[in-house]
């Protein structure tokens, strides 16, 4: 059977990585792309510009805590912020399925406007396409963003070293479990709410307080914290140890994940950031993150360790056991019973 | 919690000393298997305890012939396949449902009810519900067949491969080379079948059975309860999941199973044919039976060369002992079913047990 694209190829896990590494990056090989950052760093004369893009195909369009419009702004803005850039402007491209209610479109666009204002970015260009009914699912949105370097930010995988601490800026899994609870067929009542928000205050607080002691930041979106931690482990060639007892996870998120057999570490977030900071400044950085509204529940969840053989992320469990935190496959399947 | 753990470890130590050899405990259920790994319990267990993963993952015990038949049905233009998520990556001889899903006629559902909903929403297609699972999911399938009959949804049918846990446990113990001292029995299934259902295992085979929930502490205390009985040299039946599990189980749910299903001999991957172990729709509901509707004949069973899932399911070997483990067979490209399901023993070993394996090599 010839190989075909499967849903898991877009899930942010191992299959996504394989698709990008084998089929996409080699064709366009250049040092900027190969850095594989959340944003590309481009030198324009004597200034560094940051550039990123992302597409949004979330179903349902509206969910508790957000909608596709809000997500399309914060998702791209956050990719700039975690790369150590202050967002300046974003584009907005809409692919709309024939038959979408105009009211729905207006509601989404209003949400885009509110989020852009909140994030301090202007929508400066855009595009609109419509496709036949059935050729898209209501609406798909693409945004691209540009930003300029945040003063004091010196972020890269190769600055990470053993001893550094890992901070997460709040509860894990809120967005992914909310989306799943909304999807067709999952009929449980809950108070789950997406964390969809800008991570600007947290990123800026960390960098302003600790400067170059902040080594790396990434927003754990698709594939959750498990993907981000594995990316750090592989790219920085280090082991990582995290502690289950200190992971910030809401009871409702844990309960929903347990019911479906999911690991919260593999569930998407849309308003959180994972920060790697030197051990010396970890407490100070945590304090600065906690002083922000978005980062009030920040926690130090683990430590960067010397690599044994191949890079690995390990979880120390509540009962004192240890287990690997693997890069997820890309499409988490609810269990049978 | 520490006090409870220490007390539990006390019994575990005593049992190991009494027996003078390692204690082999089989967790029957896939959810136990995963939670044991996820909580790091294996690495925290004393050396004398050997945890064996049993045949309690519905995906893992589904034979390849059944999967091939589902794939054939998925190839038809007039069918929609409604399946639980775990099933879509199970390889048949010509691929998996996930690879065939590009036709858009493979739908992941979370309940039998959702499969019936698909049928109502797609009257021009025949919706085939891939009905697998143990006593936990069977009643729901029965209820939905009842609803389909009542509402006259004639484009809905069920391809039943529901199985029962007790016959599998009996089959394992009837095999000469098993090494099981006791069973940690599944919380969910026991809610339906009740603790009394295990009495035959204790009485006929002299093996201890303890029902436990899925929290790490429950699992530890379940293991401790088993050890307590072993240390006292008396096989027994116990439950530390008393809040949810009654001796007689859920009589209503068991009644639903009886109403809609006949117990027949069935193929289990790795275990072969087990008498009176598989549930098929009663003749009365044959209009909703996919096997009748599509004249599906005998379902051929064929195990794969080199794949030792069968021995894994019987607790005879640990997954890394299979030559294919992490050597051609991994969760991205599974060969055997124990690597596919998130609750399969091989997938759990691969996903959570990796570091330990490398350290010992």
XYZ file of C-alpha atoms in Angstrom:
698
model
C 0.000 0.000 0.000
C 1.386 3.407 -0.926
C 1.955 5.718 1.993
C -0.701 8.285 2.654
C -1.090 11.176 5.015
C -2.904 10.127 8.157
C -4.445 12.341 10.814
C -1.563 11.499 13.120
C 0.838 13.252 10.728
C -0.593 16.547 11.961
C -0.781 15.713 15.644
C 2.465 17.253 16.799
C 3.966 13.910 17.797
C 6.414 11.452 16.296
C 4.630 11.225 12.944
C 4.601 15.023 12.559
C 8.305 15.132 13.329
C 8.973 12.421 10.756
C 6.959 14.251 8.090
C 8.788 17.509 8.730
C 12.252 15.983 9.035
C 12.043 13.630 6.057
C 9.769 15.349 3.565
C 9.737 19.068 4.274
C 12.935 20.451 5.768
C 15.417 18.646 3.464
C 13.789 20.188 0.385
C 14.223 23.724 1.654
C 17.405 23.234 3.624
C 18.780 26.460 5.071
C 20.222 27.389 8.468
C 17.252 29.515 9.525
C 14.732 26.737 8.915
C 16.993 24.089 10.363
C 17.140 25.900 13.701
C 13.553 24.604 14.084
C 12.543 27.365 16.458
C 8.979 28.431 17.121
C 9.844 31.484 15.039
C 12.464 31.978 12.363
C 15.203 34.461 13.154
C 16.017 36.619 10.119
C 18.786 39.147 9.914
C 17.624 42.296 8.094
C 20.587 44.614 7.776
C 21.680 45.135 11.386
C 18.407 44.075 12.959
C 17.010 40.657 13.816
C 13.402 40.023 12.859
C 11.314 37.063 14.009
C 8.851 35.455 11.628
C 6.369 32.628 12.184
C 3.196 31.115 10.772
C 0.518 28.695 11.913
C -2.781 27.328 10.614
C -5.897 26.709 12.677
C -8.398 23.979 11.886
C -9.930 23.463 15.322
C -13.281 21.753 15.710
C -15.600 22.931 17.184
C -15.118 26.569 16.133
C -16.356 27.795 19.515
C -15.415 26.139 22.791
C -15.410 27.025 26.458
C -12.665 29.610 26.905
C -12.159 30.528 23.277
C -12.795 30.067 19.583
C -10.820 29.603 16.371
C -10.316 33.370 15.971
C -8.841 33.910 19.411
C -6.680 30.810 18.939
C -5.390 32.038 15.574
C -4.113 35.258 17.131
C -2.667 33.935 20.395
C -1.179 30.830 18.784
C 0.971 32.868 16.426
C 1.706 35.632 18.920
C 2.826 32.992 21.445
C 5.188 31.427 18.908
C 6.902 34.811 18.638
C 6.949 35.416 22.385
C 8.490 32.079 23.338
C 11.195 32.659 20.735
C 12.071 35.843 22.644
C 10.341 38.313 20.335
C 7.817 41.070 20.900
C 5.036 40.620 18.350
C 4.460 43.572 16.023
C 2.013 42.522 13.343
C 0.216 39.468 12.020
C -1.530 38.484 8.821
C -4.944 36.851 8.640
C -5.886 34.385 5.897
C -9.311 32.815 5.811
C -10.316 29.690 3.894
C -14.078 29.585 4.174
C -16.414 26.766 3.215
C -19.390 27.712 1.097
C -22.437 27.961 3.333
C -20.816 29.245 6.511
C -23.229 31.560 8.319
C -22.162 35.182 8.008
C -22.997 35.671 11.701
C -20.529 32.944 12.593
C -17.817 34.592 10.497
C -18.530 37.965 12.130
C -18.310 36.442 15.575
C -14.944 34.878 14.754
C -13.610 38.129 13.274
C -14.747 40.090 16.342
C -12.856 37.611 18.453
C -9.749 38.064 16.270
C -9.996 41.826 16.766
C -10.306 41.581 20.546
C -7.402 39.144 20.843
C -5.173 41.228 18.552
C -5.870 44.324 20.604
C -5.111 42.467 23.818
C -1.872 41.061 22.390
C -0.831 44.474 21.073
C -0.495 43.353 17.458
C -2.021 44.816 14.337
C -3.628 42.721 11.625
C -1.774 44.250 8.700
C -2.592 42.032 5.714
C -4.755 39.134 4.824
C -6.471 36.975 2.275
C -9.876 35.425 1.783
C -10.688 32.295 -0.183
C -13.897 30.346 -0.389
C -14.149 26.695 -1.339
C -17.011 24.360 -2.336
C -19.102 22.877 0.392
C -17.244 19.794 1.586
C -13.807 21.070 0.538
C -13.153 22.572 3.964
C -14.765 22.260 7.351
C -16.567 25.614 7.900
C -13.456 27.746 8.214
C -9.687 27.346 8.351
C -7.478 30.255 9.407
C -3.803 30.920 8.794
C -1.916 33.661 10.543
C 1.707 34.704 10.150
C 3.447 37.061 12.514
C 6.528 39.223 12.730
C 8.257 40.468 15.827
C 11.387 42.136 17.070
C 13.857 40.840 19.601
C 12.846 41.156 23.228
C 15.545 43.056 25.112
C 17.750 40.652 27.063
C 16.414 37.446 25.496
C 19.108 34.914 24.613
C 17.257 31.728 23.855
C 18.467 28.591 22.140
C 18.628 24.841 22.670
C 22.398 24.867 22.896
C 22.391 27.156 25.937
C 20.579 24.505 27.990
C 22.820 22.592 30.383
C 22.544 20.059 33.235
C 21.296 21.595 36.456
C 18.931 24.039 34.756
C 15.395 24.048 36.096
C 12.163 23.684 34.168
C 9.216 25.928 34.928
C 5.729 25.524 33.528
C 3.512 28.596 33.711
C 0.322 26.928 34.934
C -2.078 24.012 34.748
C -1.497 21.468 31.988
C -3.930 19.939 29.515
C -6.767 22.483 29.873
C -7.137 23.272 26.166
C -6.877 19.762 24.759
C -9.287 18.215 27.238
C -11.769 21.054 26.655
C -11.709 20.501 22.896
C -12.122 16.764 23.341
C -15.005 17.242 25.749
C -16.748 19.372 23.117
C -16.217 16.990 20.229
C -19.037 14.985 18.906
C -19.749 11.976 21.004
C -18.083 13.036 24.206
C -21.028 13.887 26.291
C -19.683 14.520 29.733
C -20.569 17.625 31.661
C -17.600 19.439 33.057
C -16.140 22.780 34.013
C -13.249 22.311 31.582
C -12.105 25.580 30.046
C -9.440 26.201 27.428
C -6.430 28.173 28.602
C -6.245 29.962 25.199
C -4.400 33.209 26.002
C -1.301 35.235 25.337
C 1.822 34.205 27.227
C 3.283 37.706 26.848
C 3.234 38.670 30.527
C 4.943 35.445 31.629
C 7.633 35.487 28.903
C 8.416 39.136 29.492
C 8.494 38.723 33.276
C 10.927 35.808 32.966
C 13.255 37.569 30.529
C 13.112 40.948 32.280
C 13.903 39.368 35.644
C 16.460 36.782 34.660
C 17.776 37.901 31.259
C 20.233 35.434 29.758
C 19.651 33.020 32.647
C 16.469 32.121 30.797
C 17.866 29.565 28.370
C 14.851 28.467 26.387
C 11.076 28.847 26.168
C 8.422 26.948 24.220
C 4.640 26.793 24.337
C 3.530 23.184 24.814
C 0.705 23.136 22.266
C -0.045 20.021 20.172
C 1.479 16.959 21.793
C 1.522 18.758 25.139
C 4.363 19.049 27.616
C 5.558 15.549 26.642
C 6.378 16.748 23.126
C 8.044 19.971 24.291
C 10.164 18.201 26.906
C 11.229 15.548 24.400
C 12.122 18.220 21.860
C 14.266 19.939 24.482
C 15.851 16.645 25.492
C 16.753 15.659 21.930
C 17.739 19.095 20.619
C 19.820 20.035 23.661
C 21.116 16.473 24.047
C 20.227 16.234 27.723
C 18.120 14.034 29.991
C 15.174 15.561 31.817
C 13.648 14.575 35.134
C 10.228 15.862 36.122
C 8.198 15.195 39.247
C 4.607 14.062 39.091
C 3.743 15.433 42.529
C 4.460 19.029 41.513
C 2.833 19.054 38.060
C 0.050 21.638 38.029
C -2.986 19.704 36.768
C -6.610 20.556 37.499
C -8.731 17.791 39.021
C -11.320 18.082 36.250
C -8.640 17.730 33.558
C -7.080 14.740 35.318
C -10.486 13.088 35.731
C -11.417 13.552 32.063
C -8.013 12.270 30.945
C -8.251 9.232 33.234
C -11.687 8.431 31.896
C -10.425 8.349 28.314
C -7.064 6.797 29.076
C -5.028 9.885 28.123
C -1.815 11.113 29.685
C -2.245 14.811 30.608
C 1.386 15.413 29.674
C 0.430 14.647 26.062
C -2.566 16.976 25.969
C -2.408 20.377 24.217
C -2.132 23.731 25.960
C -2.742 27.115 24.331
C -1.736 29.612 26.986
C 1.181 28.049 28.784
C 4.918 28.229 28.419
C 7.710 25.855 29.415
C 10.754 27.824 30.576
C 14.270 26.480 31.055
C 16.197 28.661 33.488
C 19.534 28.378 35.277
C 19.356 26.772 38.739
C 20.597 29.977 40.383
C 17.782 32.085 39.028
C 15.008 29.471 39.087
C 13.384 30.708 42.295
C 13.535 34.302 41.125
C 12.114 33.394 37.738
C 9.310 31.394 39.358
C 8.446 34.338 41.571
C 8.349 36.671 38.561
C 6.108 34.288 36.608
C 3.782 33.839 39.564
C 3.431 37.599 39.907
C 1.691 37.706 36.526
C -1.972 36.853 36.174
C -1.376 34.277 33.438
C 1.437 32.625 35.361
C -0.028 32.651 38.881
C 0.067 28.856 39.052
C 3.597 28.485 37.706
C 5.657 25.656 39.150
C 9.161 24.269 38.906
C 8.452 20.810 37.551
C 11.873 19.365 36.943
C 15.550 19.537 36.171
C 17.828 19.179 33.173
C 20.261 16.296 33.729
C 23.391 14.884 32.164
C 22.562 12.594 29.244
C 23.169 8.871 29.914
C 23.083 7.389 26.446
C 20.222 8.511 24.254
C 18.329 11.584 25.502
C 15.364 10.687 27.648
C 12.627 12.379 29.680
C 11.765 10.621 32.916
C 8.938 11.167 35.377
C 9.382 10.487 39.086
C 5.934 9.314 40.126
C 3.989 10.036 43.293
C 4.750 6.623 44.720
C 8.457 7.069 44.063
C 8.630 5.038 40.854
C 10.131 6.182 37.582
C 8.909 5.990 34.039
C 9.746 7.366 30.655
C 7.780 10.279 29.172
C 7.808 9.472 25.498
C 7.206 11.658 22.488
C 3.530 10.987 21.732
C 2.490 9.280 18.515
C 0.377 12.150 17.239
C -3.159 10.926 17.553
C -4.271 9.911 20.969
C -6.976 7.283 20.828
C -9.502 6.936 23.586
C -9.447 3.493 25.085
C -12.271 1.006 24.823
C -13.231 0.632 28.467
C 0.072 7.069 52.295
C 3.615 6.124 53.312
C 2.253 4.069 56.203
C -0.082 2.230 53.816
C 2.777 1.573 51.404
C 4.986 0.246 54.216
C 2.229 -2.026 55.502
C 1.696 -3.308 51.971
C 5.404 -3.951 51.524
C 5.410 -5.877 54.820
C 2.899 -8.366 53.428
C 4.705 -8.581 50.117
C 7.965 -9.451 51.914
C 6.232 -12.034 54.072
C 4.629 -13.707 51.055
C 7.958 -13.924 49.243
C 9.583 -15.493 52.309
C 6.715 -17.957 52.799
C 6.783 -19.091 49.198
C 10.559 -19.083 49.041
C 10.416 -17.900 45.437
C 9.145 -14.899 43.506
C 5.401 -14.330 43.574
C 3.839 -14.200 40.093
C 0.796 -11.959 39.991
C -1.103 -11.455 36.764
C -2.974 -8.230 36.275
C -5.752 -9.313 33.962
C -6.797 -5.886 32.756
C -5.041 -3.587 30.301
C -5.953 -0.527 32.349
C -4.100 -2.050 35.298
C -1.126 -2.755 33.029
C -0.943 0.842 31.868
C -1.453 2.331 35.310
C 1.206 0.056 36.779
C 3.650 1.416 34.212
C 2.407 4.984 34.310
C 2.764 5.178 38.072
C 6.238 3.678 37.907
C 5.049 0.886 40.172
C 7.149 -1.797 38.537
C 10.332 0.050 39.372
C 9.155 0.529 42.959
C 8.145 -3.113 43.573
C 10.327 -5.423 45.664
C 12.324 -7.956 43.639
C 10.209 -10.869 44.814
C 7.125 -9.634 42.997
C 6.757 -10.449 39.340
C 3.878 -8.707 37.623
C 2.573 -10.475 34.530
C 0.311 -8.722 32.049
C -2.728 -10.775 31.150
C -5.212 -11.083 28.324
C -7.448 -8.224 29.446
C -6.939 -5.753 26.638
C -9.787 -6.196 24.133
C -7.654 -5.075 21.209
C -4.850 -7.469 22.049
C -6.980 -10.590 22.174
C -8.803 -9.828 18.927
C -7.574 -12.270 16.320
C -6.268 -11.192 12.960
C -9.066 -12.889 11.044
C -11.586 -10.590 12.701
C -9.509 -7.516 11.802
C -9.206 -8.671 8.191
C -12.970 -9.035 7.979
C -13.431 -5.516 9.361
C -10.936 -4.239 6.776
C -12.880 -5.985 4.036
C -16.072 -4.319 5.195
C -14.256 -0.975 5.323
C -13.383 -1.456 1.662
C -17.061 -1.525 0.679
C -18.585 1.679 -0.623
C -21.897 1.085 1.118
C -20.477 0.731 4.642
C -19.381 3.022 7.435
C -17.208 1.339 10.039
C -17.835 2.660 13.552
C -15.058 1.632 15.887
C -13.534 2.371 19.260
C -10.332 4.357 18.849
C -7.882 1.656 19.916
C -8.950 -0.611 17.066
C -8.026 1.646 14.174
C -4.310 0.974 14.250
C -4.465 -2.797 14.633
C -2.766 -4.298 11.592
C -4.594 -6.911 9.581
C -2.882 -8.715 6.764
C -3.423 -5.760 4.379
C -3.045 -2.707 6.563
C -5.073 -1.061 9.305
C -8.282 0.939 9.507
C -6.211 4.075 10.074
C -4.510 3.589 6.723
C -7.852 3.015 5.043
C -9.498 5.974 6.732
C -8.843 8.300 3.793
C -12.093 7.136 2.256
C -13.802 8.822 5.171
C -15.848 5.767 6.075
C -13.976 4.805 9.220
C -15.358 6.697 12.189
C -14.023 6.593 15.720
C -16.829 6.452 18.265
C -16.758 6.535 22.028
C -19.854 4.445 22.561
C -22.207 2.026 20.855
C -24.807 4.775 21.129
C -22.654 7.001 18.897
C -22.462 4.221 16.303
C -26.251 4.048 16.216
C -26.326 7.845 15.852
C -24.065 7.522 12.805
C -26.534 5.070 11.285
C -29.432 7.450 11.844
C -27.483 10.323 10.296
C -26.343 8.289 7.285
C -29.425 6.401 6.133
C -27.869 5.662 2.721
C -25.016 3.664 4.327
C -24.855 0.544 6.444
C -23.105 1.324 9.703
C -21.134 -1.627 11.061
C -20.223 -1.289 14.730
C -16.970 -3.051 15.544
C -18.182 -4.449 18.851
C -15.229 -5.498 20.968
C -14.557 -5.402 24.663
C -15.320 -7.373 27.771
C -18.321 -7.301 30.065
C -17.882 -3.544 30.452
C -18.829 -2.649 26.887
C -21.100 -5.579 26.014
C -24.242 -4.349 27.816
C -24.069 -1.046 25.925
C -23.939 -2.920 22.611
C -26.986 -4.943 23.671
C -28.940 -1.874 24.675
C -28.185 -0.192 21.353
C -29.327 -3.246 19.397
C -32.566 -3.002 21.394
C -32.888 0.669 20.485
C -32.185 -0.022 16.813
C -34.929 -2.649 16.815
C -37.399 -0.384 18.582
C -36.700 2.555 16.286
C -36.434 0.442 13.142
C -32.892 1.559 12.271
C -32.276 -1.146 9.706
C -28.989 0.230 8.361
C -27.240 -0.533 11.653
C -25.479 -3.762 12.485
C -23.002 -5.118 14.978
C -19.945 -7.266 14.271
C -19.654 -8.773 17.709
C -16.411 -10.029 19.127
C -17.293 -9.299 22.742
C -15.510 -11.570 25.149
C -15.780 -12.711 28.733
C -12.938 -12.558 31.211
C -13.499 -15.648 33.359
C -13.208 -18.201 30.494
C -9.844 -16.656 29.555
C -8.588 -16.942 33.127
C -9.714 -20.565 33.213
C -7.993 -21.262 29.896
C -4.731 -19.769 31.198
C -4.837 -21.883 34.340
C -5.700 -25.004 32.359
C -2.485 -24.656 30.406
C 0.306 -26.762 31.850
C 3.054 -24.200 31.670
C 1.410 -21.211 33.311
C 3.217 -19.650 36.253
C 0.436 -17.642 37.821
C 0.108 -17.566 41.612
C -2.686 -15.036 41.781
C -4.769 -12.578 39.805
C -5.194 -8.870 40.334
C -8.727 -8.635 38.957
C -10.034 -5.680 36.977
C -12.128 -3.054 38.725
C -14.368 -2.107 35.795
C -15.220 -5.632 34.660
C -15.822 -6.683 38.251
C -18.381 -3.929 38.685
C -20.434 -5.825 36.099
C -19.664 -9.481 36.862
C -19.213 -9.145 40.647
C -16.575 -10.672 42.918
C -18.489 -13.960 43.181
C -17.680 -14.620 39.525
C -14.076 -15.373 40.525
C -15.047 -18.012 43.098
C -14.528 -20.774 40.518
C -10.915 -19.668 39.994
C -10.230 -19.902 43.718
C -12.113 -23.156 44.260
C -11.159 -25.104 41.138
C -7.647 -23.847 40.575
C -6.589 -22.727 44.057
C -5.559 -19.320 42.817
C -6.080 -16.125 44.775
C -8.138 -13.365 43.183
C -8.298 -9.790 44.440
C -10.305 -7.043 42.750
C -8.689 -3.614 42.797
C -9.355 -0.182 41.364
C -6.893 1.627 39.135
C -5.277 4.212 41.404
C -1.634 3.343 42.171
C -2.413 3.010 45.887
C -5.301 0.642 45.119
C -3.013 -1.473 42.973
C -0.345 -1.616 45.699
C -2.949 -2.594 48.285
C -4.424 -5.148 45.902
C -0.993 -6.732 45.538
C -0.559 -6.595 49.322
C -3.950 -8.276 49.854
C -2.876 -11.045 47.481
C 0.407 -11.428 49.371
C -1.402 -11.515 52.699
C -3.449 -14.484 51.484
C -0.425 -16.199 49.960
C 1.566 -15.675 53.174
C -1.224 -17.357 55.096
C -1.091 -20.184 52.548
C -4.786 -19.961 51.830
C -5.980 -18.998 48.368
C -8.816 -16.577 48.701
C -11.111 -14.113 47.073
C -11.002 -10.471 47.999
C -11.853 -6.989 46.890
C -10.463 -3.671 47.888
C -12.794 -1.940 45.482
C -15.803 -2.501 47.707
C -17.263 0.923 47.026
C -17.956 0.000 43.417
C -17.963 -3.786 43.238
C -20.716 -5.923 44.727
C -20.504 -9.709 45.164
C -23.235 -10.279 42.584
C -22.104 -7.466 40.284
C -24.519 -5.430 38.254
C -27.459 -7.751 37.806
C -29.211 -5.475 35.339
C -26.173 -5.266 33.041
C -25.642 -9.017 33.193
C -29.325 -9.426 32.306
C -28.818 -7.274 29.206
C -25.905 -9.465 28.110
C -28.050 -12.573 28.550
C -30.963 -11.035 26.687
C -29.057 -10.101 23.543
C -26.104 -12.480 23.343
C -25.315 -16.171 23.125
C -22.091 -17.478 24.576
C -20.144 -19.367 21.922
C -16.643 -20.746 21.421
C -14.320 -18.048 20.196
C -10.816 -17.379 18.960
C -8.482 -15.400 21.184
C -5.192 -14.239 19.883
C -2.463 -16.165 21.581
C -4.829 -18.368 23.503
C -6.520 -20.029 20.521
C -10.093 -21.191 20.707
C -11.646 -20.940 24.143
C -14.953 -22.726 24.737
C -17.907 -20.545 25.698
C -15.882 -17.333 25.790
C -17.226 -15.080 23.037
C -20.562 -13.336 22.711
C -22.546 -13.299 19.474
C -25.957 -11.745 18.918
C -28.883 -14.091 19.460
C -30.736 -15.390 16.405
C -33.657 -13.166 17.334
C -31.526 -10.100 16.542
C -29.901 -11.492 13.408
C -31.043 -8.527 11.325
C -28.517 -6.487 13.326
C -25.793 -9.106 13.110
C -23.105 -8.116 10.592
C -22.002 -11.725 10.236
C -25.465 -12.666 8.988
C -25.987 -9.525 6.965
C -22.756 -9.869 5.028
C -22.692 -13.661 5.127
C -19.337 -13.624 6.894
C -18.237 -17.215 7.108
C -15.704 -18.686 9.382
C -13.171 -16.133 10.436
C -9.725 -17.541 9.708
C -7.121 -17.105 12.393
C -3.501 -16.777 11.565
C -0.723 -15.741 13.890
C 2.265 -13.873 12.578
C 5.682 -15.400 12.237
C 7.978 -14.186 14.953
C 5.300 -12.292 16.881
C 5.049 -13.588 20.442
C 2.004 -11.590 21.547
C 0.349 -14.882 22.437
C 3.009 -15.732 24.984
C 2.948 -12.159 26.298
C -0.814 -12.400 26.814
C -0.394 -15.638 28.749
C 2.225 -14.111 31.025
C 4.847 -16.557 29.761
C 7.303 -13.921 28.584
C 7.867 -10.200 29.103
C 7.567 -8.166 25.890
C 11.315 -7.443 25.549
C 11.880 -11.188 25.249
C 10.151 -11.134 21.853
C 12.707 -10.717 19.090
C 10.469 -8.227 17.272
C 10.158 -5.919 20.300
C 11.732 -2.587 19.374
C 13.237 -4.441 16.432
C 10.679 -3.878 13.694
C 7.707 -3.739 16.067
C 7.008 -0.460 17.849
C 3.880 1.643 18.522
C 4.319 3.563 15.243
C 4.621 0.388 13.187
C 3.083 -2.323 15.292
C 3.275 -5.918 14.158
C 1.377 -7.560 16.982
C -1.728 -6.235 18.697
C -0.073 -5.896 22.114
C 1.981 -3.076 20.590
C -1.053 -1.288 19.129
C -3.440 -0.653 21.923
C -2.398 1.956 24.453
C -3.395 -0.722 26.966
C -1.351 -3.475 25.359
C 1.488 -4.931 27.378
C 4.092 -4.388 24.631
C 3.057 -0.763 24.057
C 3.188 -0.097 27.793
C 6.648 -1.664 28.054
C 7.822 0.276 25.035
C 6.332 3.539 26.157
C 7.151 3.503 29.837
C 9.722 0.778 30.404
C 12.389 1.806 27.932
C 15.033 3.211 30.205
C 14.982 0.257 32.505
C 15.482 -2.127 29.631
C 18.536 -0.252 28.415
C 20.032 -0.113 31.870
C 19.867 -3.843 32.292
C 21.347 -4.552 28.882
